[in-house]
Short mmCIF file of C-alpha atoms in Angstrom, two decimals:
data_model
loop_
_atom_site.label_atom_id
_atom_site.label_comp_id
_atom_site.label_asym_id
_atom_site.label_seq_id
_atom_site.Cartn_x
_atom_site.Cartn_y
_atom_site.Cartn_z
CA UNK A 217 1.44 -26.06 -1.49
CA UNK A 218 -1.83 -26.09 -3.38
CA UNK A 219 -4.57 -24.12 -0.77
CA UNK A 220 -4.08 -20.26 -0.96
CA UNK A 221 -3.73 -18.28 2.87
CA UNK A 222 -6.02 -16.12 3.43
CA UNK A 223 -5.19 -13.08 6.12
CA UNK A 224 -6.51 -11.61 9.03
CA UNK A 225 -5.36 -7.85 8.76
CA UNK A 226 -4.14 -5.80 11.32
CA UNK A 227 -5.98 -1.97 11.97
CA UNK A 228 -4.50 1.05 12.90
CA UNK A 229 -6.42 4.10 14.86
CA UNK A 230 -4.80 7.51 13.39
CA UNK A 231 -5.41 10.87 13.85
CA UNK A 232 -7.19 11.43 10.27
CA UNK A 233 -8.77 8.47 10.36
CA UNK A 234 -13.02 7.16 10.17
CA UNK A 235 -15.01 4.49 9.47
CA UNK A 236 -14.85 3.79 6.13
CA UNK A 237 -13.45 0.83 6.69
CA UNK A 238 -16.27 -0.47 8.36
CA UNK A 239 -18.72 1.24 6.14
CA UNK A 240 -17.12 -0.26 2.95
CA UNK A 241 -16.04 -3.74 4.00
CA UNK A 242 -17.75 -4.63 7.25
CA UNK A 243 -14.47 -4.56 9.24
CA UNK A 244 -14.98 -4.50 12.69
CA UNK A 245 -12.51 -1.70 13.34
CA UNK A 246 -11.37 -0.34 17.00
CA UNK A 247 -12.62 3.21 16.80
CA UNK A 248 -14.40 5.87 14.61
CA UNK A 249 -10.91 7.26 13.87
CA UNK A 250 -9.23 3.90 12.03
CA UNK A 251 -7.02 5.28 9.31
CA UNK A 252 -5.47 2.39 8.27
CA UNK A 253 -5.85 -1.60 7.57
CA UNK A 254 -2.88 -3.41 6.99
CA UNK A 255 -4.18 -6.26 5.11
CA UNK A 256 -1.44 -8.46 4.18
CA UNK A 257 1.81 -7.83 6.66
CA UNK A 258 4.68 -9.48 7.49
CA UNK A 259 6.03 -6.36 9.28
CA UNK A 260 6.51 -6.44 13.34
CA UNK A 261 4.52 -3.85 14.03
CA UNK A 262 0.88 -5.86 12.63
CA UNK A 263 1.73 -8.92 11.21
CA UNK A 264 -1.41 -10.77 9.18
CA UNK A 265 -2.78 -13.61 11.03
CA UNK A 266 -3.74 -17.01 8.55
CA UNK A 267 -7.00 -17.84 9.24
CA UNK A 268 -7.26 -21.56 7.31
CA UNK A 269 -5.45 -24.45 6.51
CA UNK A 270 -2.25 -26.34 8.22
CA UNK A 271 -0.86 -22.89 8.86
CA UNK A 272 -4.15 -20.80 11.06
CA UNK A 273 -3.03 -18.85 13.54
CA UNK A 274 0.81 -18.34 11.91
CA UNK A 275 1.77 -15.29 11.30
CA UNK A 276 2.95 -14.03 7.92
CA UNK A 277 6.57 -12.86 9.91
CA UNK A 278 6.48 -16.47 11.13
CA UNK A 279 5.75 -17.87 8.25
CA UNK A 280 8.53 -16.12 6.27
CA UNK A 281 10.97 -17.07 9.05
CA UNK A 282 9.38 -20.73 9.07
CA UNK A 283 8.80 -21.67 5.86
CA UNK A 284 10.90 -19.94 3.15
CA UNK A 285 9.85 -22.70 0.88
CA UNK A 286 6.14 -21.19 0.84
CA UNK A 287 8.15 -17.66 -0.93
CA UNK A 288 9.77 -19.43 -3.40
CA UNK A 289 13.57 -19.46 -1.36
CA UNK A 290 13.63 -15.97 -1.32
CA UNK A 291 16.28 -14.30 0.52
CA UNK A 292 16.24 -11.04 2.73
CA UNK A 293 15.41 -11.03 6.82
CA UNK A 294 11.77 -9.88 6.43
CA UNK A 295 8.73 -10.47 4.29
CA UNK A 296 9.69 -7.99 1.15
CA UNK A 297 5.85 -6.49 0.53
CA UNK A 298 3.12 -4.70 2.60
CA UNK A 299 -0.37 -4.12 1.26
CA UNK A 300 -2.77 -1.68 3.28
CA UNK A 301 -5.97 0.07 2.72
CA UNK A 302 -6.33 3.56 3.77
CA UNK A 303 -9.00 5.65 4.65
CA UNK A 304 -8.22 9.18 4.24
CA UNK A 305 -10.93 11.33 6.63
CA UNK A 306 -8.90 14.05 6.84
CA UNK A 307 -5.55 15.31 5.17
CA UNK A 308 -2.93 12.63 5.72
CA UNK A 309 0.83 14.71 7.15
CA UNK A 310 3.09 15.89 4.15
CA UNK A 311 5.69 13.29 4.39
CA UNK A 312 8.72 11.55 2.65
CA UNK A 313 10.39 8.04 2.76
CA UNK A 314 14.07 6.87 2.41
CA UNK A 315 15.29 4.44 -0.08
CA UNK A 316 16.90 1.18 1.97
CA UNK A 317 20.33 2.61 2.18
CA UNK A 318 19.45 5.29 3.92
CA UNK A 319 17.01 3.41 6.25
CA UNK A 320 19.63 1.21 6.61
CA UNK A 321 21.68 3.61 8.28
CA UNK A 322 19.17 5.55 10.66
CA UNK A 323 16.31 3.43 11.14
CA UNK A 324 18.22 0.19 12.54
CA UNK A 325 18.00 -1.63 9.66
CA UNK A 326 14.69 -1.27 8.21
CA UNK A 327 14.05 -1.24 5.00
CA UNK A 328 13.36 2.25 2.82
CA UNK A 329 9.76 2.59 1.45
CA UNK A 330 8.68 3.19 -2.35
CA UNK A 331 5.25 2.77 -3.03
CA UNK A 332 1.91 2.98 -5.07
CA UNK A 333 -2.07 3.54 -4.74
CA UNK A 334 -4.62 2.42 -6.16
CA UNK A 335 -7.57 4.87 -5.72
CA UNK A 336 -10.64 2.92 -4.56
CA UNK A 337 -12.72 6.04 -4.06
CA UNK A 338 -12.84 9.77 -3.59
CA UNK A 339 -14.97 12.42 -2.95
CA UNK A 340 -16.11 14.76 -5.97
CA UNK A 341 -12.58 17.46 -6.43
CA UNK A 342 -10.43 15.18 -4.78
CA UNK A 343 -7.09 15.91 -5.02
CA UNK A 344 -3.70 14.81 -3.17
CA UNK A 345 0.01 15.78 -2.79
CA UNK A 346 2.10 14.35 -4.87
CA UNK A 347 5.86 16.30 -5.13
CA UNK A 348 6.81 19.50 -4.83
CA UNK A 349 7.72 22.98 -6.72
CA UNK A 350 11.22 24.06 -5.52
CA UNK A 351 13.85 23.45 -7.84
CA UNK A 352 16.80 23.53 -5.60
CA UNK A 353 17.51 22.02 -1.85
CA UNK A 354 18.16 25.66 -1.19
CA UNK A 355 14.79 27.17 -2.06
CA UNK A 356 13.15 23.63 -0.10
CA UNK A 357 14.74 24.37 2.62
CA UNK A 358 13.52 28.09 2.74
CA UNK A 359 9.98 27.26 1.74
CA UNK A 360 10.06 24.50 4.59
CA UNK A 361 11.22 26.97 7.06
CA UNK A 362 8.66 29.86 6.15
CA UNK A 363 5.89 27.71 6.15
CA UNK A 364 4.71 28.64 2.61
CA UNK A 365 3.19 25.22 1.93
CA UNK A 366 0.96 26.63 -0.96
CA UNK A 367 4.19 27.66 -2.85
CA UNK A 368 6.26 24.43 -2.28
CA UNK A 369 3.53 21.52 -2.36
CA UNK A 370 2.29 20.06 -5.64
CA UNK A 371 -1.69 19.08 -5.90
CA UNK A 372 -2.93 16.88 -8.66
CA UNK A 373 -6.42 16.39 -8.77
CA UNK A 374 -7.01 12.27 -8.28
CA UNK A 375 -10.40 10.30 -9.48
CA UNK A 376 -11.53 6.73 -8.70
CA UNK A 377 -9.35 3.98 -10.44
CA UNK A 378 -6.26 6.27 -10.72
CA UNK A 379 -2.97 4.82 -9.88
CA UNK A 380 0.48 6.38 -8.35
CA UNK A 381 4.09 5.33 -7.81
CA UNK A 382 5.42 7.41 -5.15
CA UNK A 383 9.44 6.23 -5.38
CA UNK A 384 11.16 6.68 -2.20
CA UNK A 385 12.49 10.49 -2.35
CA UNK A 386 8.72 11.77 -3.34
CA UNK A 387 6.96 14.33 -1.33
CA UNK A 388 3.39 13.21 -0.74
CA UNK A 389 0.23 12.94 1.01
CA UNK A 390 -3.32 11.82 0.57
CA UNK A 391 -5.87 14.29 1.51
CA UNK A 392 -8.94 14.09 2.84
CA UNK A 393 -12.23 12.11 1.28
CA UNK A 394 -9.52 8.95 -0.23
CA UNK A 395 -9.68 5.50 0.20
CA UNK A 396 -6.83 3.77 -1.57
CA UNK A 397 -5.18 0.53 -1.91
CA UNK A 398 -1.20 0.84 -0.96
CA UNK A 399 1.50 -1.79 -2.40
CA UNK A 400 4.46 -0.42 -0.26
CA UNK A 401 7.98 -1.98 0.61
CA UNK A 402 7.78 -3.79 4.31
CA UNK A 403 8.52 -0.33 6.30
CA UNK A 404 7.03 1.85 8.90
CA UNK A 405 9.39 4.22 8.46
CA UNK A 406 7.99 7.45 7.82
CA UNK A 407 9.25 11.41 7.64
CA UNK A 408 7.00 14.05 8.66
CA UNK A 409 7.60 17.32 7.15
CA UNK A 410 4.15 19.27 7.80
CA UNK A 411 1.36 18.19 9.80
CA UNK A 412 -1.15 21.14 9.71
CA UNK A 413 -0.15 22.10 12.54
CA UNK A 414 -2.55 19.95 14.59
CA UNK A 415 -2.66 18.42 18.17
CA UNK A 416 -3.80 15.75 19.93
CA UNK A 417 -6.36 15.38 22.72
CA UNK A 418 -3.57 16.12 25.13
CA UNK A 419 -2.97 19.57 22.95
CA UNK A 420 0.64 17.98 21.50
CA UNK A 421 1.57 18.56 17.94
CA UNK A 422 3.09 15.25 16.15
CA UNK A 423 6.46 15.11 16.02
CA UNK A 424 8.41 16.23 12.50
CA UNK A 425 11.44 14.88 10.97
CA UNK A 426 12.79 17.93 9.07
CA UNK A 427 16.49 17.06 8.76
CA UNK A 428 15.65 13.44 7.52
CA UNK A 429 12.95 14.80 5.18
CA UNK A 430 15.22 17.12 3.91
CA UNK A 431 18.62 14.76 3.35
CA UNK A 432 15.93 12.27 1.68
CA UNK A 433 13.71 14.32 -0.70
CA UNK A 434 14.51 13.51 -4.10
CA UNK A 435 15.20 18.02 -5.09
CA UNK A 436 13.93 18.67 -7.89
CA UNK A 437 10.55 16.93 -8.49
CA UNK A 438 10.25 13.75 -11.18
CA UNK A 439 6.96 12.63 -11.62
CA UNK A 440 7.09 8.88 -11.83
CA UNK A 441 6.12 7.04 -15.20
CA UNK A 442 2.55 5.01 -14.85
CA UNK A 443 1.81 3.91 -18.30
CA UNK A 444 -1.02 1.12 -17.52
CA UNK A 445 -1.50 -1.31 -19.20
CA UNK A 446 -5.24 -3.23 -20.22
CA UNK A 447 -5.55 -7.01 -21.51
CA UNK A 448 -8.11 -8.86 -22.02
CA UNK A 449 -8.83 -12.91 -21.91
CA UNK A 450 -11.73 -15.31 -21.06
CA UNK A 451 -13.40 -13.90 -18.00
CA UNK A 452 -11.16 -11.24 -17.45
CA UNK A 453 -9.44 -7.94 -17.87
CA UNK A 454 -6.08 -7.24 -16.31
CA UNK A 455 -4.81 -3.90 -16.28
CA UNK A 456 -1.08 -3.72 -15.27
CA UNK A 457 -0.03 -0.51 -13.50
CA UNK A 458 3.52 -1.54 -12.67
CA UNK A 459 6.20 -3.78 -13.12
CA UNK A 460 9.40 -2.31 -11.12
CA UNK A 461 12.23 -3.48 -9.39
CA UNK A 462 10.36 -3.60 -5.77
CA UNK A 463 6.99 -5.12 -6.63
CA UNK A 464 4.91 -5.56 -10.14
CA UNK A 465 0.91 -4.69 -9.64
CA UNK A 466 -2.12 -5.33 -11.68
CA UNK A 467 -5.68 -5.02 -11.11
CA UNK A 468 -8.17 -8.29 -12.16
CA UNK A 469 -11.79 -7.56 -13.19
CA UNK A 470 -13.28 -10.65 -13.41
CA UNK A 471 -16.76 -11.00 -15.20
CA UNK A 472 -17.42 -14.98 -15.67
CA UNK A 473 -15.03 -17.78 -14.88
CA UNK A 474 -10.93 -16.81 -15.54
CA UNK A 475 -8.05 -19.36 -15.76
CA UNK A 476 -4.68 -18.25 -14.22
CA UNK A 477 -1.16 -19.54 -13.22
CA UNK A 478 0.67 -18.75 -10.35
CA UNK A 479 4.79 -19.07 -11.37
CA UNK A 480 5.69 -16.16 -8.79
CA UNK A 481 7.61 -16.52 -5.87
CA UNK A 482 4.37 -15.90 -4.23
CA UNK A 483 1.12 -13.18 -5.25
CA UNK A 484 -0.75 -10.65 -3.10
CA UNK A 485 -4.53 -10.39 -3.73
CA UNK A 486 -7.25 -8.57 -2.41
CA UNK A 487 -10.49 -8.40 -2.90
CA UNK A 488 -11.89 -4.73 -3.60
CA UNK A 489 -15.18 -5.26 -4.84
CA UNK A 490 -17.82 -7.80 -5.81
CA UNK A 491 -18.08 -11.88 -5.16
CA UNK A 492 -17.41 -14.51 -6.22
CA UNK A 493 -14.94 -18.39 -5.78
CA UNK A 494 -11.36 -19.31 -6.41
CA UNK A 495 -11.16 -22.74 -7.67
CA UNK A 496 -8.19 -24.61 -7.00
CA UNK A 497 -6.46 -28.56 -6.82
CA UNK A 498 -10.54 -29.39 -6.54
CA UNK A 499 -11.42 -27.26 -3.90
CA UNK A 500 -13.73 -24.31 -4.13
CA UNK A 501 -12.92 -20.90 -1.76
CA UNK A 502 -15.43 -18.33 -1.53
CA UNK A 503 -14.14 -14.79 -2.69
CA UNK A 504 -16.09 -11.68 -1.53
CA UNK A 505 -15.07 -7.92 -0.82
CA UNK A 506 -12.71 -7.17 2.12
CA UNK A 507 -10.80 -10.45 1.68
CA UNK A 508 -6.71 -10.71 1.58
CA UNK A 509 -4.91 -13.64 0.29
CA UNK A 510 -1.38 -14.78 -0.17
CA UNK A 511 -0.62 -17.81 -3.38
CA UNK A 512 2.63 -19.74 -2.46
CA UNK A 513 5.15 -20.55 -4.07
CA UNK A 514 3.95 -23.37 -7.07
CA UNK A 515 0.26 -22.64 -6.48
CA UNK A 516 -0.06 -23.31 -10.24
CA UNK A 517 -3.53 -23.38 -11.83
CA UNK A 518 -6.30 -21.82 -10.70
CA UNK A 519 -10.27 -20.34 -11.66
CA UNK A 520 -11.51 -17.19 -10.53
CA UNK A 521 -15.72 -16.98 -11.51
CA UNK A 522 -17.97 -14.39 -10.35
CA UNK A 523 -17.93 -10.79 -10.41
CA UNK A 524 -14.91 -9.38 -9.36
CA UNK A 525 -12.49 -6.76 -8.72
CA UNK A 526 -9.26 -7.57 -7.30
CA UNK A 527 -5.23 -5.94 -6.98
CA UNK A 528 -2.40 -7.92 -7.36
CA UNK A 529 1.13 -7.94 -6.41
CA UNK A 530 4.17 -10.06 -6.37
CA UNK A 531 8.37 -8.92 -5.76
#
């Protein structure tokens, strides 16, 4: 398989949603209050489309059911990696994730969620939440049930090209004025533990998952090792932020014409800034910002040129 797939991504309306999606990549988006683009999915609930090649119109879920050849033989029922884009308009709900065993067990099956952002952009004193202060499950559990959010919740102030790992366990939420780049496991699954108390138009509050957040939340804190890591060759810098057991991720800056191999099982790419053309097997694709791609398995050689920005993923 020598052409790369590129993806037709899936948006989300959410309450704390806006339009930078639109603003910043010309998305046409299906309201003023789109919070989220999920750019390269094999999950059920927004699957990528392919828009070129033998496969357009297959979905990524179909794909992965279809054609395990294209993911290098991987095992495992559903595509293993989810990469959105997120704009933040307003604070995002404090919230936790299970690791798969629990998620096994209560959410039918579905996998648990650890993940990372890249920050795109923030307003000037950004900041999100990223863990939390008590030190025993005890002293959560009071803080949760007092409501004294200031005391339990940890802010760190964030800036543009920062990077997170938020393990599964990890209190956290981006707050308002972010736009970030998430690498995430394949799962929707998702536990509220404060939501500002807001409402809907209908005057409902969103529902919270207390007991699940609390059986789930890694008590007390670790802050997550990010050591990146910056390299430089022909055309290119490459900065890697992770390498773990669920998914590695680097970010490209291309400046000139690059030479790369593909020996993954398969790599995640998407375009964040700039333009630019892959070359590949003698055929030229034209890069520019917004766009989501998937390299199968033995994609081999290829040349990035231009003047690019891009983050990249494999399992």
């Amino acid at each position: 398989m020598s052409e790369p797939l590129f993806l037709e991504p899936v948006f989300k309306e959410k309450i704390w949603g806006g339009t930078t999606l639109r603003d910043r990549f010309g998305y046409r988006i299906p309201s003023d209050h789109t919070g989220e683009c999920w750019a390269i999915s094999g999950h059920p609930n927004g699957p990528s489309t392919v828009k070129n090649g033998e496969f357009t119109g297959k979905t990524l879920m179909e794909l992965w059911e279809e054609r395990r050849d294209l993911f290098g033989g991987m095992s495992g029922k559903g595509f293993p990696l989810l990469t959105k884009i997120l704009d933040a308009n307003a604070d995002l709900s404090v919230q936790v994730h299970p690791d798969d065993a629990y998620a096994n067990e209560h959410e039918n099956g579905e996998l648990g969620k650890t993940e990372c952002w890249y920050i795109i952009d923030c307003k000037e004193g950004a900041q999100l939440v990223y863990g939390h202060h008590a030190k025993t499950k005890e002293e959560f559990v009071r803080l949760v049930e007092e409501g004294k959010w200031d005391s339990l919740l940890r802010k760190v102030p964030i800036h543009p090209g920062d990077f997170f790992y938020v393990p599964s366990g990890t209190i956290h939420a981006l707050c308002e004025g972010t736009l970030v780049l998430e690498t995430q496991q394949s799962s929707d699954t998702t536990y509220r533990v404060y939501d500002y108390d807001r409402t809907d138009d209908a005057g409902n509050k969103r529902e919270l998952h207390l007991q699940k957040a609390i059986d789930v939340t890694t008590i007390p804190h670790r802050d997550a090792a990010v050591r990146p890591r910056t390299e430089e060759k022909t055309g290119v810098i490459i900065t890697t932020f992770a390498k773990e057991p669920f998914f590695s991720v680097y970010k490209w800056h291309v400046e000139g014409t690059a030479s790369f191999t593909q020996n993954e099982p398969f790599e995640l790419a998407s375009v964040l800034d700039g333009e630019g053309a892959m070359k590949a097997d003698g055929k030229t694709y034209p890069l520019e910002k917004g766009m989501h791609f998937l390299l199968p398995s033995g994609f081999g050689h290829f040349e990035l040129e231009g003047h690019l920005t891009l983050i990249v993923s494999h399992p």
